CSV table of C-alpha atoms in Angstrom, one decimal:
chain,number,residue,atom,x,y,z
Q,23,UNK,CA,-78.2,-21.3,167.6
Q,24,UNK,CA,-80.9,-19.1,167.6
Q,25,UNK,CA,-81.7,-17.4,170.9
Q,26,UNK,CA,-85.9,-17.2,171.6
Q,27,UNK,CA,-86.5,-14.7,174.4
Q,28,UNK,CA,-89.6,-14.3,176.0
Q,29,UNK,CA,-89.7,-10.9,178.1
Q,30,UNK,CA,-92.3,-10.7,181.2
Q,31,UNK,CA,-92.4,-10.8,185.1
Q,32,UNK,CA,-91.4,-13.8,187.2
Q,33,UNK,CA,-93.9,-14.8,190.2
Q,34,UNK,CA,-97.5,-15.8,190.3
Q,35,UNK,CA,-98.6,-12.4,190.8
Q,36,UNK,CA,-97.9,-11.8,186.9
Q,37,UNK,CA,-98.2,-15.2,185.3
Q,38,UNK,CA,-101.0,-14.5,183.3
Q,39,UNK,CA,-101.0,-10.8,182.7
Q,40,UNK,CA,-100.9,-9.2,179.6
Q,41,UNK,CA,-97.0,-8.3,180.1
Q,42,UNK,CA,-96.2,-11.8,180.1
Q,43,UNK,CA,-97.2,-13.1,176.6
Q,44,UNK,CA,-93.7,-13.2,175.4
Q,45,UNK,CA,-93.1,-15.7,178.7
Q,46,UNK,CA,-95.9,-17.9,177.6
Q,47,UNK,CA,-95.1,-18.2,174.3
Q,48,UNK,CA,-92.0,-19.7,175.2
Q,49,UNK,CA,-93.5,-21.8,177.8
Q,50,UNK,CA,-95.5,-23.5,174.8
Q,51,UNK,CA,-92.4,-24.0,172.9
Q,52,UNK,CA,-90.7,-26.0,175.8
Q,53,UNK,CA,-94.0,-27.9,176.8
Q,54,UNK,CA,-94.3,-29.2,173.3
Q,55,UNK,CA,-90.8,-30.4,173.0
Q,56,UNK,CA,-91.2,-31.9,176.2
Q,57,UNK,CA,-88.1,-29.9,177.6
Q,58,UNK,CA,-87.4,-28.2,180.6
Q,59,UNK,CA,-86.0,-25.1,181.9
Q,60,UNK,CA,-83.3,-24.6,184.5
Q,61,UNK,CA,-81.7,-21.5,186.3
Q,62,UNK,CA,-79.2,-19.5,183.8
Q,63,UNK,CA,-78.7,-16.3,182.5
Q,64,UNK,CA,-80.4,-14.7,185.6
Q,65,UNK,CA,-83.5,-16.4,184.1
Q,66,UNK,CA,-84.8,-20.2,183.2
Q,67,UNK,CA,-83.3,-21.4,180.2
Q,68,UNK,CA,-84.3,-24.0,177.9
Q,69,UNK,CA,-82.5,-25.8,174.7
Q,70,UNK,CA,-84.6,-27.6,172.3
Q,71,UNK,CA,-84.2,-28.0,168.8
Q,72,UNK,CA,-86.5,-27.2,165.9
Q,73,UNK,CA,-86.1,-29.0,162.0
Q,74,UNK,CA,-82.7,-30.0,163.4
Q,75,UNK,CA,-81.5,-26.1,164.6
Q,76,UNK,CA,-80.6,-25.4,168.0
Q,77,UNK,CA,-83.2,-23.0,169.5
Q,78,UNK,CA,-82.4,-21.6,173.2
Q,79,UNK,CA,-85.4,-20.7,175.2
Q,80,UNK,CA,-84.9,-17.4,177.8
Q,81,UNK,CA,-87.6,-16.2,180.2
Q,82,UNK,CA,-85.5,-13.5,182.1
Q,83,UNK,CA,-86.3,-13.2,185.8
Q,84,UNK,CA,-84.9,-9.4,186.1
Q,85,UNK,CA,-88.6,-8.2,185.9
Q,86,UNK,CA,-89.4,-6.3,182.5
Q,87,UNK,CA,-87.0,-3.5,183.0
Q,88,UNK,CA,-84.3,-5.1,183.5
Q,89,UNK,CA,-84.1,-8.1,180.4
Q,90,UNK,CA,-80.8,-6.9,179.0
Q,91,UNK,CA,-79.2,-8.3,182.3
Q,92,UNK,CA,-80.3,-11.9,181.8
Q,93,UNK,CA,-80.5,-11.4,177.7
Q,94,UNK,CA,-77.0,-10.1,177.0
Q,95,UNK,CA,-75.1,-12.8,179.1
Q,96,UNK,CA,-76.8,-15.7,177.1
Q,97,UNK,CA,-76.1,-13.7,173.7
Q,98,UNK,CA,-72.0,-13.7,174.5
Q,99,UNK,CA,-71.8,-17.2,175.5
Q,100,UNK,CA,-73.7,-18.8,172.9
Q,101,UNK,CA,-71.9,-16.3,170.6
Q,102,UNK,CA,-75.4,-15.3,168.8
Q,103,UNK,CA,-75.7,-13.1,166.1
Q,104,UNK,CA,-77.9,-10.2,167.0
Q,105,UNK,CA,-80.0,-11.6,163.8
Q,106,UNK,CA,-80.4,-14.8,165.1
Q,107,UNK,CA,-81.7,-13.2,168.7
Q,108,UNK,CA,-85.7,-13.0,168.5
Q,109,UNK,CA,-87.6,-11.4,171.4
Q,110,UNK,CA,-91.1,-11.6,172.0
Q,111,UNK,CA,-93.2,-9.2,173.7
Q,112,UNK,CA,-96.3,-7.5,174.6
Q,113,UNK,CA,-97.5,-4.5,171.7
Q,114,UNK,CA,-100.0,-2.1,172.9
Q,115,UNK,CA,-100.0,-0.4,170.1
Q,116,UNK,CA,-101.2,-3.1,167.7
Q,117,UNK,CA,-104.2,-4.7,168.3
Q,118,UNK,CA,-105.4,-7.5,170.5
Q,119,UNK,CA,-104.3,-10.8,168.8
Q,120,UNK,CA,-102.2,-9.4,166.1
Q,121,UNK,CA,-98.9,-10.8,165.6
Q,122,UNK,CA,-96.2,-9.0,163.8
Q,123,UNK,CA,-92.7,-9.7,162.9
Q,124,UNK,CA,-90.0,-7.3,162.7
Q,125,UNK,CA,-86.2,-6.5,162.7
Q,126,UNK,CA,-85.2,-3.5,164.7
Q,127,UNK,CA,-86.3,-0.5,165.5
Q,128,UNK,CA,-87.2,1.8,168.0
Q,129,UNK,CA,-88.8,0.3,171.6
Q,130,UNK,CA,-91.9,2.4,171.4
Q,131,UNK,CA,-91.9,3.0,175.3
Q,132,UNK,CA,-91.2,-0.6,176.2
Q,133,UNK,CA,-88.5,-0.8,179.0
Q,134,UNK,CA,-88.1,-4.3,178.4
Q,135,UNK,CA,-87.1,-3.8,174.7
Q,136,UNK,CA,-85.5,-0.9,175.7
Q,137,UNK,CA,-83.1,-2.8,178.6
Q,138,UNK,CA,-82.1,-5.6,175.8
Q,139,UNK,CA,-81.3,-2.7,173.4
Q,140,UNK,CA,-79.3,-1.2,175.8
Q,141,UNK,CA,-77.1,-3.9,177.1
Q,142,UNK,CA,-76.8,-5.5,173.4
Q,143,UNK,CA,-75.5,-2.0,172.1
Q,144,UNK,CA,-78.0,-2.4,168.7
Q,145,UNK,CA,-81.6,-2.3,168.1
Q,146,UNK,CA,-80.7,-5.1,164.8
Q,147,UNK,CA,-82.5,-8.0,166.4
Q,148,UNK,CA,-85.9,-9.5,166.0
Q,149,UNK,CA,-88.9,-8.5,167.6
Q,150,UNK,CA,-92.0,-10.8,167.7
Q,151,UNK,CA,-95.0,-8.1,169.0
Q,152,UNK,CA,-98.0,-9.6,170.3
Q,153,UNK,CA,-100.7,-7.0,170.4
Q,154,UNK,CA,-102.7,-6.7,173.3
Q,155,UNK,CA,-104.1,-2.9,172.4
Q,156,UNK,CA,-105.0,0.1,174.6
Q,157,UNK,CA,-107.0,0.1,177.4
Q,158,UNK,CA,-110.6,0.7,176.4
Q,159,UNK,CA,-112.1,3.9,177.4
Q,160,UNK,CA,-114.3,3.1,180.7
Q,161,UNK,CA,-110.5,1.8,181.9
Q,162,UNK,CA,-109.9,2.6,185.2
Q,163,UNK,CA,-106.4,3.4,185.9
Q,164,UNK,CA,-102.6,3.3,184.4
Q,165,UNK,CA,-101.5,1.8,181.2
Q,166,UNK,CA,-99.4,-0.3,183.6
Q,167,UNK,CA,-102.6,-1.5,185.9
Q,168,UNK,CA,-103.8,-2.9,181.9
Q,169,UNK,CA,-101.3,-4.5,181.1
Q,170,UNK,CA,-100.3,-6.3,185.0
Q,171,UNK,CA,-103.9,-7.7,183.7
Q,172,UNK,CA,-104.9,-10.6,182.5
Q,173,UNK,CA,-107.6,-10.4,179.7
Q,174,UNK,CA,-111.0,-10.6,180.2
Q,175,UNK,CA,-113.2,-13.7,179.8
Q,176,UNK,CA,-113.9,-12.3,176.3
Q,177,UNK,CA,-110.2,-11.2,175.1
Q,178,UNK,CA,-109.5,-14.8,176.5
Q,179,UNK,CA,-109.8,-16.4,172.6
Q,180,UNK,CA,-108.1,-14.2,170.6
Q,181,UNK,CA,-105.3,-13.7,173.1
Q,182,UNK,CA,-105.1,-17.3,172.8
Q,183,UNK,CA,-105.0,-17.6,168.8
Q,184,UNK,CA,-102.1,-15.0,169.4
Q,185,UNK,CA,-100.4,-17.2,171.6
Q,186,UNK,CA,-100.5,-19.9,169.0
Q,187,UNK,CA,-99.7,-17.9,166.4
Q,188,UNK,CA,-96.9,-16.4,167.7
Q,189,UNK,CA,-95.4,-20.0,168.3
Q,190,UNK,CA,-95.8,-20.7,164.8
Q,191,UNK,CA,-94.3,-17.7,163.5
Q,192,UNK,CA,-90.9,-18.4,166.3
Q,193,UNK,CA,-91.0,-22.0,164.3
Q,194,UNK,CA,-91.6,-20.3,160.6
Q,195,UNK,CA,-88.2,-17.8,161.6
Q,196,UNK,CA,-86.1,-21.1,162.4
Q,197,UNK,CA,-87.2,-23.2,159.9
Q,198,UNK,CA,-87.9,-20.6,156.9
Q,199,UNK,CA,-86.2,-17.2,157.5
Q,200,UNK,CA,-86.9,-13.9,158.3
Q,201,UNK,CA,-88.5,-12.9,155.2
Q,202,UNK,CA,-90.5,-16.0,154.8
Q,203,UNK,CA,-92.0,-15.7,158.3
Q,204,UNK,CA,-93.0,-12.1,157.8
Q,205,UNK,CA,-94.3,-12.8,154.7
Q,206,UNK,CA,-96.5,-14.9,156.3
Q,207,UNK,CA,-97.2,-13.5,160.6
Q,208,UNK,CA,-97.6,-9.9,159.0
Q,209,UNK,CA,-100.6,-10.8,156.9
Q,210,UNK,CA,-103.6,-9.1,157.9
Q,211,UNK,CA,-107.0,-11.4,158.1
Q,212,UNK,CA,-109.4,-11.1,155.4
């Protein structure tokens, strides 16, 4: 199996903020295999399958800063590789709409990636970054009022050819590999 995690904040209040792409990029993977999600893991959990491989679908409800709580748990009993463990998330340090793949590394500030990393004891899993850049400069406020945001009526379309991206690039890592679906997320556009 290959364990999909989508890290962002349960509740209305957050639903479509910028903090939650990873959870509605795994909402679009269970809408379009007509699935559903039920209460596990300290989060909803969803199984689906993808070109005949078992694909498990987490949206921890710990809030952000605490993923590793609901992600660990679901890594020991599925007994998942750490390879085979992909979490998405929000980048602020790429741009809005880019999508890059990645395995490892540091978590750049973010609590969530830095909870999973934590509780999994390695940073050797896969990271799917959606960008949703910096707060331009008339901003006013945190980094953390930008991204409990949603985007505005004009980020609207690329955030949303992000979103559909990213879903490609979780089908590209289950169907093609690692390398493969780098090869092909990490391009830059022309």
């Amino acid at each position: 199996m290959i364990l999909v995690v989508g890290l962002g904040n349960p509740g209305a209040r957050y639903e479509s903020t910028r903090h939650n792409v990873g959870f509605q990029v795994v909402d679009r993977l269970v809408s379009q295999a007509s699935a559903a999600f039920r209460a596990r893991f300290e989060g909803q959990f969803a199984q689906i399958e993808i070109a005949g491989r078992a694909v498990g679908l987490l949206k921890p409800e710990t809030f952000m800063n605490e993923s590793g709580r609901s992600v660990q748990p679901a890594v020991s009993f599925y007994k998942v590789q750490l390879a085979d463990v992909l979490v998405i998330h929000d980048e602020l340090d790429l741009p809005l709409g880019d999508v890059r793949l990645k395995l490892g590394g540091s978590d750049a500030g973010h609590r969530g990636i830095r909870s999973v990393t934590q509780l999994l004891g390695s940073d050797q899993y896969l990271r799917l970054r959606v960008g949703i850049g910096r707060p331009p400069p008339d901003f006013r406020g945190s980094v953390r009022d930008f991204v409990l945001q949603g985007a505005s009526p004009t980020e609207s379309p690329e955030l949303e050819r992000a979103l559909e991206k990213a879903v490609g690039a979780v089908r590209l890592v289950t169907t093609d590999g690692l390398a493969a679906a780098m090869n092909q997320t990490n391009q830059r556009p022309r």
